[in-house]
mmCIF file with all atom_site columns, C-alpha atoms in Angstrom:
data_model
loop_
_atom_site.group_PDB
_atom_site.id
_atom_site.type_symbol
_atom_site.label_atom_id
_atom_site.label_alt_id
_atom_site.label_comp_id
_atom_site.label_asym_id
_atom_site.label_entity_id
_atom_site.label_seq_id
_atom_site.pdbx_PDB_ins_code
_atom_site.Cartn_x
_atom_site.Cartn_y
_atom_site.Cartn_z
_atom_site.occupancy
_atom_site.B_iso_or_equiv
_atom_site.pdbx_formal_charge
_atom_site.auth_seq_id
_atom_site.auth_comp_id
_atom_site.auth_asym_id
_atom_site.auth_atom_id
_atom_site.pdbx_PDB_model_num
ATOM 1   C CA . GLU D 1 1   ? 4.690   -3.634  18.737  1.00 65.00 ? 1   GLU D CA 1
ATOM 2   C CA . ASP D 1 2   ? 2.978   -3.685  15.339  1.00 70.00 ? 2   ASP D CA 1
ATOM 3   C CA . GLN D 1 3   ? 0.003   -1.371  15.009  1.00 89.00 ? 3   GLN D CA 1
ATOM 4   C CA . VAL D 1 4   ? -1.604  -3.597  12.378  1.00 95.00 ? 4   VAL D CA 1
ATOM 5   C CA . THR D 1 5   ? -1.497  -7.395  12.557  1.00 96.00 ? 5   THR D CA 1
ATOM 6   C CA . GLN D 1 6   ? -2.939  -9.666  9.903   1.00 97.00 ? 6   GLN D CA 1
ATOM 7   C CA . SER D 1 7   ? -3.695  -13.353 10.316  1.00 97.00 ? 7   SER D CA 1
ATOM 8   C CA . PRO D 1 8   ? -3.161  -15.908 9.062   1.00 97.00 ? 8   PRO D CA 1
ATOM 9   C CA . GLU D 1 9   ? 0.029   -15.157 7.101   1.00 96.00 ? 9   GLU D CA 1
ATOM 10  C CA . ALA D 1 10  ? -1.064  -17.666 4.460   1.00 97.00 ? 10  ALA D CA 1
ATOM 11  C CA . LEU D 1 11  ? -4.317  -19.455 3.729   1.00 98.00 ? 11  LEU D CA 1
ATOM 12  C CA . ARG D 1 12  ? -5.049  -22.269 1.297   1.00 98.00 ? 12  ARG D CA 1
ATOM 13  C CA . LEU D 1 13  ? -8.682  -22.893 0.402   1.00 97.00 ? 13  LEU D CA 1
ATOM 14  C CA . GLN D 1 14  ? -10.454 -25.268 -1.917  1.00 97.00 ? 14  GLN D CA 1
ATOM 15  C CA . GLU D 1 15  ? -12.587 -23.572 -4.529  1.00 97.00 ? 15  GLU D CA 1
ATOM 16  C CA . GLY D 1 16  ? -15.961 -22.855 -2.918  1.00 97.00 ? 16  GLY D CA 1
ATOM 17  C CA . GLU D 1 17  ? -14.649 -23.120 0.662   1.00 97.00 ? 17  GLU D CA 1
ATOM 18  C CA . SER D 1 18  ? -15.591 -19.876 2.458   1.00 97.00 ? 18  SER D CA 1
ATOM 19  C CA . SER D 1 19  ? -13.321 -18.327 5.094   1.00 98.00 ? 19  SER D CA 1
ATOM 20  C CA . SER D 1 20  ? -12.239 -15.065 6.734   1.00 98.00 ? 20  SER D CA 1
ATOM 21  C CA . LEU D 1 21  ? -9.062  -13.036 6.992   1.00 98.00 ? 21  LEU D CA 1
ATOM 22  C CA . ASN D 1 22  ? -8.390  -11.001 10.115  1.00 98.00 ? 22  ASN D CA 1
ATOM 23  C CA . CYS D 1 23  ? -6.834  -7.580  10.635  1.00 98.00 ? 23  CYS D CA 1
ATOM 24  C CA . SER D 1 24  ? -6.391  -6.348  14.204  1.00 97.00 ? 24  SER D CA 1
ATOM 25  C CA . TYR D 1 25  ? -5.197  -2.823  14.994  1.00 94.00 ? 25  TYR D CA 1
ATOM 26  C CA . THR D 1 26  ? -4.097  -0.823  18.028  1.00 91.00 ? 26  THR D CA 1
ATOM 27  C CA . VAL D 1 27  ? -4.212  2.804   16.843  1.00 82.00 ? 27  VAL D CA 1
ATOM 28  C CA . SER D 1 28  ? -5.979  5.156   19.243  1.00 78.00 ? 28  SER D CA 1
ATOM 29  C CA . GLY D 1 29  ? -7.936  7.311   16.799  1.00 82.00 ? 29  GLY D CA 1
ATOM 30  C CA . LEU D 1 30  ? -8.985  5.430   13.683  1.00 86.00 ? 30  LEU D CA 1
ATOM 31  C CA . ARG D 1 31  ? -9.855  7.610   10.722  1.00 88.00 ? 31  ARG D CA 1
ATOM 32  C CA . GLY D 1 32  ? -10.269 4.732   8.286   1.00 92.00 ? 32  GLY D CA 1
ATOM 33  C CA . LEU D 1 33  ? -9.381  1.096   7.646   1.00 95.00 ? 33  LEU D CA 1
ATOM 34  C CA . PHE D 1 34  ? -8.480  0.055   4.119   1.00 95.00 ? 34  PHE D CA 1
ATOM 35  C CA . TRP D 1 35  ? -8.331  -3.309  2.353   1.00 97.00 ? 35  TRP D CA 1
ATOM 36  C CA . TYR D 1 36  ? -6.193  -3.840  -0.727  1.00 97.00 ? 36  TYR D CA 1
ATOM 37  C CA . ARG D 1 37  ? -5.567  -6.779  -3.030  1.00 97.00 ? 37  ARG D CA 1
ATOM 38  C CA . GLN D 1 38  ? -2.074  -7.321  -4.451  1.00 97.00 ? 38  GLN D CA 1
ATOM 39  C CA . ASP D 1 39  ? -1.286  -9.706  -7.297  1.00 97.00 ? 39  ASP D CA 1
ATOM 40  C CA . PRO D 1 40  ? 2.316   -10.915 -7.806  1.00 94.00 ? 40  PRO D CA 1
ATOM 41  C CA . GLY D 1 41  ? 4.464   -8.300  -9.508  1.00 94.00 ? 41  GLY D CA 1
ATOM 42  C CA . LYS D 1 42  ? 1.807   -5.575  -9.291  1.00 96.00 ? 42  LYS D CA 1
ATOM 43  C CA . GLY D 1 43  ? 0.888   -2.674  -7.066  1.00 96.00 ? 43  GLY D CA 1
ATOM 44  C CA . PRO D 1 44  ? -1.833  -2.873  -4.402  1.00 96.00 ? 44  PRO D CA 1
ATOM 45  C CA . GLU D 1 45  ? -5.365  -2.462  -5.758  1.00 96.00 ? 45  GLU D CA 1
ATOM 46  C CA . PHE D 1 46  ? -7.925  -0.690  -3.568  1.00 94.00 ? 46  PHE D CA 1
ATOM 47  C CA . LEU D 1 47  ? -10.900 -2.777  -2.402  1.00 96.00 ? 47  LEU D CA 1
ATOM 48  C CA . PHE D 1 48  ? -12.713 -1.134  0.545   1.00 94.00 ? 48  PHE D CA 1
ATOM 49  C CA . THR D 1 49  ? -12.608 1.647   3.094   1.00 94.00 ? 49  THR D CA 1
ATOM 50  C CA . LEU D 1 50  ? -14.390 1.284   6.462   1.00 95.00 ? 50  LEU D CA 1
ATOM 51  C CA . TYR D 1 51  ? -14.784 4.246   8.790   1.00 92.00 ? 51  TYR D CA 1
ATOM 52  C CA . SER D 1 52  ? -16.794 3.182   11.846  1.00 92.00 ? 52  SER D CA 1
ATOM 53  C CA . ALA D 1 53  ? -17.512 0.102   13.939  1.00 93.00 ? 53  ALA D CA 1
ATOM 54  C CA . GLY D 1 54  ? -20.412 -1.885  12.548  1.00 96.00 ? 54  GLY D CA 1
ATOM 55  C CA . GLU D 1 55  ? -19.839 -0.787  8.980   1.00 96.00 ? 55  GLU D CA 1
ATOM 56  C CA . GLU D 1 56  ? -19.868 -3.442  6.245   1.00 97.00 ? 56  GLU D CA 1
ATOM 57  C CA . LYS D 1 57  ? -19.022 -3.272  2.534   1.00 97.00 ? 57  LYS D CA 1
ATOM 58  C CA . GLU D 1 58  ? -19.361 -5.904  -0.177  1.00 97.00 ? 58  GLU D CA 1
ATOM 59  C CA . LYS D 1 59  ? -17.895 -6.494  -3.599  1.00 94.00 ? 59  LYS D CA 1
ATOM 60  C CA . GLU D 1 60  ? -18.654 -9.710  -5.466  1.00 95.00 ? 60  GLU D CA 1
ATOM 61  C CA . ARG D 1 61  ? -17.474 -12.574 -3.186  1.00 96.00 ? 61  ARG D CA 1
ATOM 62  C CA . LEU D 1 62  ? -15.808 -10.249 -0.657  1.00 98.00 ? 62  LEU D CA 1
ATOM 63  C CA . LYS D 1 63  ? -17.343 -8.603  2.394   1.00 98.00 ? 63  LYS D CA 1
ATOM 64  C CA . ALA D 1 64  ? -15.399 -6.422  4.816   1.00 98.00 ? 64  ALA D CA 1
ATOM 65  C CA . THR D 1 65  ? -16.555 -5.697  8.366   1.00 98.00 ? 65  THR D CA 1
ATOM 66  C CA . LEU D 1 66  ? -15.181 -3.468  11.123  1.00 96.00 ? 66  LEU D CA 1
ATOM 67  C CA . THR D 1 67  ? -15.250 -3.551  14.930  1.00 93.00 ? 67  THR D CA 1
ATOM 68  C CA . LYS D 1 68  ? -13.450 -1.273  17.399  1.00 89.00 ? 68  LYS D CA 1
ATOM 69  C CA . LYS D 1 69  ? -10.370 -3.514  17.407  1.00 92.00 ? 69  LYS D CA 1
ATOM 70  C CA . GLU D 1 70  ? -10.376 -5.533  14.206  1.00 96.00 ? 70  GLU D CA 1
ATOM 71  C CA . SER D 1 71  ? -11.643 -5.994  10.695  1.00 98.00 ? 71  SER D CA 1
ATOM 72  C CA . PHE D 1 72  ? -12.561 -9.143  8.829   1.00 98.00 ? 72  PHE D CA 1
ATOM 73  C CA . LEU D 1 73  ? -12.486 -9.826  5.124   1.00 98.00 ? 73  LEU D CA 1
ATOM 74  C CA . HIS D 1 74  ? -14.979 -12.608 4.453   1.00 98.00 ? 74  HIS D CA 1
ATOM 75  C CA . ILE D 1 75  ? -14.563 -14.568 1.233   1.00 97.00 ? 75  ILE D CA 1
ATOM 76  C CA . THR D 1 76  ? -17.641 -16.506 0.143   1.00 97.00 ? 76  THR D CA 1
ATOM 77  C CA . ALA D 1 77  ? -17.307 -19.428 -2.281  1.00 97.00 ? 77  ALA D CA 1
ATOM 78  C CA . PRO D 1 78  ? -13.865 -18.308 -3.499  1.00 97.00 ? 78  PRO D CA 1
ATOM 79  C CA . LYS D 1 79  ? -12.592 -18.964 -7.006  1.00 97.00 ? 79  LYS D CA 1
ATOM 80  C CA . PRO D 1 80  ? -8.976  -19.471 -8.141  1.00 97.00 ? 80  PRO D CA 1
ATOM 81  C CA . GLU D 1 81  ? -8.922  -15.896 -9.476  1.00 97.00 ? 81  GLU D CA 1
ATOM 82  C CA . ASP D 1 82  ? -9.337  -14.674 -5.872  1.00 97.00 ? 82  ASP D CA 1
ATOM 83  C CA . SER D 1 83  ? -5.808  -15.907 -5.162  1.00 98.00 ? 83  SER D CA 1
ATOM 84  C CA . ALA D 1 84  ? -3.694  -12.896 -4.139  1.00 98.00 ? 84  ALA D CA 1
ATOM 85  C CA . THR D 1 85  ? -2.175  -11.217 -1.119  1.00 97.00 ? 85  THR D CA 1
ATOM 86  C CA . TYR D 1 86  ? -4.694  -9.143  0.826   1.00 98.00 ? 86  TYR D CA 1
ATOM 87  C CA . LEU D 1 87  ? -3.361  -6.108  2.667   1.00 97.00 ? 87  LEU D CA 1
ATOM 88  C CA . CYS D 1 88  ? -4.976  -4.206  5.509   1.00 97.00 ? 88  CYS D CA 1
ATOM 89  C CA . ALA D 1 89  ? -4.010  -0.633  6.383   1.00 95.00 ? 89  ALA D CA 1
ATOM 90  C CA . VAL D 1 90  ? -5.141  1.894   8.999   1.00 93.00 ? 90  VAL D CA 1
ATOM 91  C CA . GLN D 1 91  ? -5.215  5.650   8.894   1.00 89.00 ? 91  GLN D CA 1
ATOM 92  C CA . GLU D 1 92  ? -5.105  7.708   12.084  1.00 83.00 ? 92  GLU D CA 1
ATOM 93  C CA . TRP D 1 93  ? -6.404  11.184  12.685  1.00 73.00 ? 93  TRP D CA 1
ATOM 94  C CA . SER D 1 94  ? -3.415  13.542  12.351  1.00 68.00 ? 94  SER D CA 1
ATOM 95  C CA . GLY D 1 95  ? -2.484  17.031  11.199  1.00 63.00 ? 95  GLY D CA 1
ATOM 96  C CA . ALA D 1 96  ? -4.224  18.601  8.244   1.00 57.00 ? 96  ALA D CA 1
ATOM 97  C CA . GLY D 1 97  ? -3.021  17.357  4.872   1.00 54.00 ? 97  GLY D CA 1
ATOM 98  C CA . SER D 1 98  ? -1.528  14.098  6.155   1.00 63.00 ? 98  SER D CA 1
ATOM 99  C CA . TYR D 1 99  ? -3.207  10.825  5.177   1.00 72.00 ? 99  TYR D CA 1
ATOM 100 C CA . GLN D 1 100 ? -0.544  8.299   6.053   1.00 82.00 ? 100 GLN D CA 1
ATOM 101 C CA . LEU D 1 101 ? -1.385  4.612   6.054   1.00 89.00 ? 101 LEU D CA 1
ATOM 102 C CA . THR D 1 102 ? 0.161   1.949   8.274   1.00 92.00 ? 102 THR D CA 1
ATOM 103 C CA . PHE D 1 103 ? 0.065   -1.436  6.594   1.00 94.00 ? 103 PHE D CA 1
ATOM 104 C CA . GLY D 1 104 ? -0.076  -4.960  7.934   1.00 95.00 ? 104 GLY D CA 1
ATOM 105 C CA . LYS D 1 105 ? 2.160   -7.624  6.427   1.00 95.00 ? 105 LYS D CA 1
ATOM 106 C CA . GLY D 1 106 ? -0.645  -9.215  4.456   1.00 96.00 ? 106 GLY D CA 1
ATOM 107 C CA . THR D 1 107 ? -2.370  -12.582 4.082   1.00 97.00 ? 107 THR D CA 1
ATOM 108 C CA . LYS D 1 108 ? -1.446  -14.657 1.059   1.00 97.00 ? 108 LYS D CA 1
ATOM 109 C CA . LEU D 1 109 ? -4.561  -16.462 -0.159  1.00 98.00 ? 109 LEU D CA 1
ATOM 110 C CA . SER D 1 110 ? -4.364  -19.447 -2.473  1.00 98.00 ? 110 SER D CA 1
ATOM 111 C CA . VAL D 1 111 ? -7.579  -20.940 -3.873  1.00 98.00 ? 111 VAL D CA 1
ATOM 112 C CA . ILE D 1 112 ? -7.127  -24.435 -5.263  1.00 97.00 ? 112 ILE D CA 1
ATOM 113 C CA . PRO D 1 113 ? -9.430  -25.633 -8.098  1.00 95.00 ? 113 PRO D CA 1
ATOM 114 C CA . ASN N 2 1   ? -6.136  7.952   -18.122 1.00 62.00 ? 1   ASN N CA 1
ATOM 115 C CA . ALA N 2 2   ? -3.067  6.083   -16.847 1.00 74.00 ? 2   ALA N CA 1
ATOM 116 C CA . GLY N 2 3   ? -3.565  6.743   -13.116 1.00 93.00 ? 3   GLY N CA 1
ATOM 117 C CA . VAL N 2 4   ? -0.152  6.385   -11.460 1.00 96.00 ? 4   VAL N CA 1
ATOM 118 C CA . THR N 2 5   ? 2.891   5.543   -13.577 1.00 97.00 ? 5   THR N CA 1
ATOM 119 C CA . GLN N 2 6   ? 6.402   4.667   -12.433 1.00 98.00 ? 6   GLN N CA 1
ATOM 120 C CA . THR N 2 7   ? 9.687   4.430   -14.304 1.00 97.00 ? 7   THR N CA 1
ATOM 121 C CA . PRO N 2 8   ? 11.753  2.391   -14.632 1.00 97.00 ? 8   PRO N CA 1
ATOM 122 C CA . LYS N 2 9   ? 10.030  -0.968  -14.022 1.00 97.00 ? 9   LYS N CA 1
ATOM 123 C CA . PHE N 2 10  ? 13.309  -2.749  -13.243 1.00 97.00 ? 10  PHE N CA 1
ATOM 124 C CA . GLN N 2 11  ? 16.787  -1.526  -12.336 1.00 97.00 ? 11  GLN N CA 1
ATOM 125 C CA . VAL N 2 12  ? 20.058  -3.120  -11.273 1.00 97.00 ? 12  VAL N CA 1
ATOM 126 C CA . LEU N 2 13  ? 22.670  -0.919  -9.612  1.00 97.00 ? 13  LEU N CA 1
ATOM 127 C CA . LYS N 2 14  ? 26.116  -1.436  -8.165  1.00 97.00 ? 14  LYS N CA 1
ATOM 128 C CA . THR N 2 15  ? 26.830  -0.324  -4.614  1.00 97.00 ? 15  THR N CA 1
ATOM 129 C CA . GLY N 2 16  ? 27.562  3.393   -4.559  1.00 97.00 ? 16  GLY N CA 1
ATOM 130 C CA . GLN N 2 17  ? 25.762  4.254   -7.788  1.00 97.00 ? 17  GLN N CA 1
ATOM 131 C CA . SER N 2 18  ? 22.962  6.798   -7.804  1.00 96.00 ? 18  SER N CA 1
ATOM 132 C CA . MET N 2 19  ? 19.600  6.809   -9.495  1.00 96.00 ? 19  MET N CA 1
ATOM 133 C CA . THR N 2 20  ? 16.219  8.534   -9.505  1.00 97.00 ? 20  THR N CA 1
ATOM 134 C CA . LEU N 2 21  ? 12.883  6.754   -9.523  1.00 98.00 ? 21  LEU N CA 1
ATOM 135 C CA . GLN N 2 22  ? 10.138  8.690   -11.265 1.00 97.00 ? 22  GLN N CA 1
ATOM 136 C CA . CYS N 2 23  ? 6.430   8.797   -10.426 1.00 98.00 ? 23  CYS N CA 1
ATOM 137 C CA . ALA N 2 24  ? 3.692   10.680  -12.264 1.00 97.00 ? 24  ALA N CA 1
ATOM 138 C CA . GLN N 2 25  ? -0.072  10.823  -11.732 1.00 97.00 ? 25  GLN N CA 1
ATOM 139 C CA . ASP N 2 26  ? -2.911  12.154  -13.851 1.00 95.00 ? 26  ASP N CA 1
ATOM 140 C CA . MET N 2 27  ? -5.565  11.937  -11.120 1.00 92.00 ? 27  MET N CA 1
ATOM 141 C CA . ASN N 2 28  ? -5.122  15.583  -10.031 1.00 92.00 ? 28  ASN N CA 1
ATOM 142 C CA . HIS N 2 29  ? -4.427  14.436  -6.468  1.00 91.00 ? 29  HIS N CA 1
ATOM 143 C CA . ASN N 2 30  ? -2.658  16.644  -3.963  1.00 90.00 ? 30  ASN N CA 1
ATOM 144 C CA . SER N 2 31  ? -0.764  14.080  -1.874  1.00 91.00 ? 31  SER N CA 1
ATOM 145 C CA . MET N 2 32  ? 1.873   11.638  -3.095  1.00 94.00 ? 32  MET N CA 1
ATOM 146 C CA . TYR N 2 33  ? 3.853   8.895   -1.291  1.00 95.00 ? 33  TYR N CA 1
ATOM 147 C CA . TRP N 2 34  ? 6.862   6.646   -1.719  1.00 97.00 ? 34  TRP N CA 1
ATOM 148 C CA . TYR N 2 35  ? 6.881   3.176   -0.116  1.00 97.00 ? 35  TYR N CA 1
ATOM 149 C CA . ARG N 2 36  ? 9.226   0.244   -0.135  1.00 98.00 ? 36  ARG N CA 1
ATOM 150 C CA . GLN N 2 37  ? 8.023   -3.349  0.125   1.00 97.00 ? 37  GLN N CA 1
ATOM 151 C CA . ASP N 2 38  ? 10.260  -6.112  1.433   1.00 95.00 ? 38  ASP N CA 1
ATOM 152 C CA . PRO N 2 39  ? 9.414   -9.763  2.135   1.00 89.00 ? 39  PRO N CA 1
ATOM 153 C CA . GLY N 2 40  ? 8.073   -10.173 5.656   1.00 84.00 ? 40  GLY N CA 1
ATOM 154 C CA . MET N 2 41  ? 8.107   -6.401  6.302   1.00 86.00 ? 41  MET N CA 1
ATOM 155 C CA . GLY N 2 42  ? 5.047   -5.125  4.522   1.00 88.00 ? 42  GLY N CA 1
ATOM 156 C CA . LEU N 2 43  ? 4.815   -1.697  2.933   1.00 95.00 ? 43  LEU N CA 1
ATOM 157 C CA . ARG N 2 44  ? 6.825   1.007   4.715   1.00 95.00 ? 44  ARG N CA 1
ATOM 158 C CA . LEU N 2 45  ? 6.569   4.720   4.052   1.00 94.00 ? 45  LEU N CA 1
ATOM 159 C CA . ILE N 2 46  ? 9.793   6.410   2.932   1.00 96.00 ? 46  ILE N CA 1
ATOM 160 C CA . TYR N 2 47  ? 8.690   10.001  2.205   1.00 95.00 ? 47  TYR N CA 1
ATOM 161 C CA . TYR N 2 48  ? 5.484   11.786  1.376   1.00 93.00 ? 48  TYR N CA 1
ATOM 162 C CA . SER N 2 49  ? 4.315   15.080  -0.038  1.00 92.00 ? 49  SER N CA 1
ATOM 163 C CA . ALA N 2 50  ? 1.023   16.347  1.354   1.00 87.00 ? 50  ALA N CA 1
ATOM 164 C CA . SER N 2 51  ? 0.809   19.026  -1.329  1.00 87.00 ? 51  SER N CA 1
ATOM 165 C CA . GLU N 2 52  ? 2.887   20.624  -4.056  1.00 89.00 ? 52  GLU N CA 1
ATOM 166 C CA . GLY N 2 53  ? 5.936   22.282  -2.521  1.00 89.00 ? 53  GLY N CA 1
ATOM 167 C CA . THR N 2 54  ? 6.037   20.232  0.690   1.00 91.00 ? 54  THR N CA 1
ATOM 168 C CA . THR N 2 55  ? 7.772   16.968  1.595   1.00 94.00 ? 55  THR N CA 1
ATOM 169 C CA . ASP N 2 56  ? 8.108   15.057  4.874   1.00 92.00 ? 56  ASP N CA 1
ATOM 170 C CA . LYS N 2 57  ? 9.916   11.993  6.163   1.00 93.00 ? 57  LYS N CA 1
ATOM 171 C CA . GLY N 2 58  ? 8.113   8.734   6.708   1.00 92.00 ? 58  GLY N CA 1
ATOM 172 C CA . GLU N 2 59  ? 9.144   5.644   8.656   1.00 91.00 ? 59  GLU N CA 1
ATOM 173 C CA . VAL N 2 60  ? 12.342  4.760   6.723   1.00 96.00 ? 60  VAL N CA 1
ATOM 174 C CA . PRO N 2 61  ? 13.817  7.921   5.073   1.00 97.00 ? 61  PRO N CA 1
ATOM 175 C CA . ASN N 2 62  ? 17.549  7.280   5.583   1.00 96.00 ? 62  ASN N CA 1
ATOM 176 C CA . GLY N 2 63  ? 19.493  7.011   2.315   1.00 96.00 ? 63  GLY N CA 1
ATOM 177 C CA . TYR N 2 64  ? 16.764  8.658   0.218   1.00 98.00 ? 64  TYR N CA 1
ATOM 178 C CA . ASN N 2 65  ? 15.806  12.121  -0.985  1.00 97.00 ? 65  ASN N CA 1
ATOM 179 C CA . VAL N 2 66  ? 12.664  13.286  -2.753  1.00 97.00 ? 66  VAL N CA 1
ATOM 180 C CA . SER N 2 67  ? 11.529  16.104  -5.000  1.00 97.00 ? 67  SER N CA 1
ATOM 181 C CA . ARG N 2 68  ? 7.950   17.197  -5.635  1.00 95.00 ? 68  ARG N CA 1
ATOM 182 C CA . LEU N 2 69  ? 8.570   18.623  -9.083  1.00 89.00 ? 69  LEU N CA 1
ATOM 183 C CA . ASN N 2 70  ? 4.984   19.804  -9.645  1.00 95.00 ? 70  ASN N CA 1
ATOM 184 C CA . LYS N 2 71  ? 1.505   18.560  -8.767  1.00 94.00 ? 71  LYS N CA 1
ATOM 185 C CA . ARG N 2 72  ? 1.850   15.553  -11.094 1.00 96.00 ? 72  ARG N CA 1
ATOM 186 C CA . GLU N 2 73  ? 5.387   14.351  -10.386 1.00 97.00 ? 73  GLU N CA 1
ATOM 187 C CA . PHE N 2 74  ? 7.201   13.056  -7.287  1.00 97.00 ? 74  PHE N CA 1
ATOM 188 C CA . SER N 2 75  ? 10.682  11.572  -7.619  1.00 98.00 ? 75  SER N CA 1
ATOM 189 C CA . LEU N 2 76  ? 12.766  9.444   -5.234  1.00 98.00 ? 76  LEU N CA 1
ATOM 190 C CA . ARG N 2 77  ? 16.571  9.637   -5.376  1.00 98.00 ? 77  ARG N CA 1
ATOM 191 C CA . LEU N 2 78  ? 19.156  7.208   -4.064  1.00 97.00 ? 78  LEU N CA 1
ATOM 192 C CA . GLU N 2 79  ? 22.439  9.143   -3.868  1.00 93.00 ? 79  GLU N CA 1
ATOM 193 C CA . SER N 2 80  ? 24.694  6.190   -3.029  1.00 96.00 ? 80  SER N CA 1
ATOM 194 C CA . ALA N 2 81  ? 22.878  2.882   -3.346  1.00 96.00 ? 81  ALA N CA 1
ATOM 195 C CA . ALA N 2 82  ? 23.442  0.114   -0.791  1.00 97.00 ? 82  ALA N CA 1
ATOM 196 C CA . PRO N 2 83  ? 22.438  -3.571  -0.922  1.00 97.00 ? 83  PRO N CA 1
ATOM 197 C CA . SER N 2 84  ? 19.968  -2.878  1.909   1.00 96.00 ? 84  SER N CA 1
ATOM 198 C CA . GLN N 2 85  ? 18.019  -0.724  -0.545  1.00 97.00 ? 85  GLN N CA 1
ATOM 199 C CA . THR N 2 86  ? 17.213  -3.734  -2.714  1.00 97.00 ? 86  THR N CA 1
ATOM 200 C CA . SER N 2 87  ? 13.435  -3.689  -2.691  1.00 97.00 ? 87  SER N CA 1
ATOM 201 C CA . VAL N 2 88  ? 10.274  -3.010  -4.631  1.00 98.00 ? 88  VAL N CA 1
ATOM 202 C CA . TYR N 2 89  ? 9.346   0.668   -4.586  1.00 98.00 ? 89  TYR N CA 1
ATOM 203 C CA . PHE N 2 90  ? 5.784   1.904   -4.946  1.00 98.00 ? 90  PHE N CA 1
ATOM 204 C CA . CYS N 2 91  ? 4.443   5.377   -5.501  1.00 98.00 ? 91  CYS N CA 1
ATOM 205 C CA . ALA N 2 92  ? 0.895   6.258   -4.388  1.00 96.00 ? 92  ALA N CA 1
ATOM 206 C CA . THR N 2 93  ? -1.431  9.256   -4.507  1.00 95.00 ? 93  THR N CA 1
ATOM 207 C CA . THR N 2 94  ? -4.489  10.305  -2.537  1.00 90.00 ? 94  THR N CA 1
ATOM 208 C CA . GLU N 2 95  ? -7.167  12.934  -2.565  1.00 79.00 ? 95  GLU N CA 1
ATOM 209 C CA . ARG N 2 96  ? -8.692  14.310  0.600   1.00 69.00 ? 96  ARG N CA 1
ATOM 210 C CA . GLU N 2 97  ? -10.807 11.240  1.405   1.00 69.00 ? 97  GLU N CA 1
ATOM 211 C CA . GLY N 2 98  ? -7.637  9.306   2.157   1.00 78.00 ? 98  GLY N CA 1
ATOM 212 C CA . THR N 2 99  ? -7.829  6.348   -0.229  1.00 88.00 ? 99  THR N CA 1
ATOM 213 C CA . GLN N 2 100 ? -4.393  5.748   -1.733  1.00 91.00 ? 100 GLN N CA 1
ATOM 214 C CA . TYR N 2 101 ? -3.937  4.565   -5.324  1.00 94.00 ? 101 TYR N CA 1
ATOM 215 C CA . PHE N 2 102 ? -0.716  2.773   -6.188  1.00 96.00 ? 102 PHE N CA 1
ATOM 216 C CA . GLY N 2 103 ? 1.528   2.583   -9.208  1.00 97.00 ? 103 GLY N CA 1
ATOM 217 C CA . PRO N 2 104 ? 2.890   -0.690  -10.658 1.00 97.00 ? 104 PRO N CA 1
ATOM 218 C CA . GLY N 2 105 ? 6.212   -0.512  -8.814  1.00 97.00 ? 105 GLY N CA 1
ATOM 219 C CA . THR N 2 106 ? 9.934   -0.398  -9.551  1.00 97.00 ? 106 THR N CA 1
ATOM 220 C CA . ARG N 2 107 ? 11.972  -3.492  -8.753  1.00 97.00 ? 107 ARG N CA 1
ATOM 221 C CA . LEU N 2 108 ? 15.465  -2.422  -7.682  1.00 97.00 ? 108 LEU N CA 1
ATOM 222 C CA . THR N 2 109 ? 18.432  -4.686  -7.071  1.00 97.00 ? 109 THR N CA 1
ATOM 223 C CA . VAL N 2 110 ? 21.665  -3.281  -5.611  1.00 97.00 ? 110 VAL N CA 1
ATOM 224 C CA . LEU N 2 111 ? 24.690  -5.554  -6.017  1.00 96.00 ? 111 LEU N CA 1
#
């Protein structure tokens, strides 16, 4: 069973059409939940870290929220340049010095002009 | 300030050949990681180094070896490449707060 599940796998939006991406997780002790953006042919780019239920963070048209079982990445009035694959990852409490991330498979977002 | 750099960017190998992927960071971070990314599988951890002088296996270590050369450099070696190792390989680093920063990747094809 996957520890991190992202939905939908792919999402097509018209420019200006707001929506949300979901990331559900089943780890027992969450240290942090991370959102990344990945453009084709490039490495993941860090967006947000959320640490506790109820926490929210915003950056331009993106807002990330966290509950005890899932996180949402809300995209308000998206533009074509927001097209990318968005990755969610969780970090569990573990031994000192270990900060491993478990990634979901990502949501590929396409924003049509 | 380059962040995380990886060489080479692209590589084609024949089955059985060996090669080393290089990763270097100028962020003065303690921990470094190697991932592979395959379609439909997401990013999977191969090996990591929590600090200089230590390395540990991740989720998919078979067929790979690593060396933490110093605080800046972490290399990944394929001793005898197999077609199943065709993938995109990413190196990442993190400081104590846990956020990982990724390099641009190496695209490897094994024929």
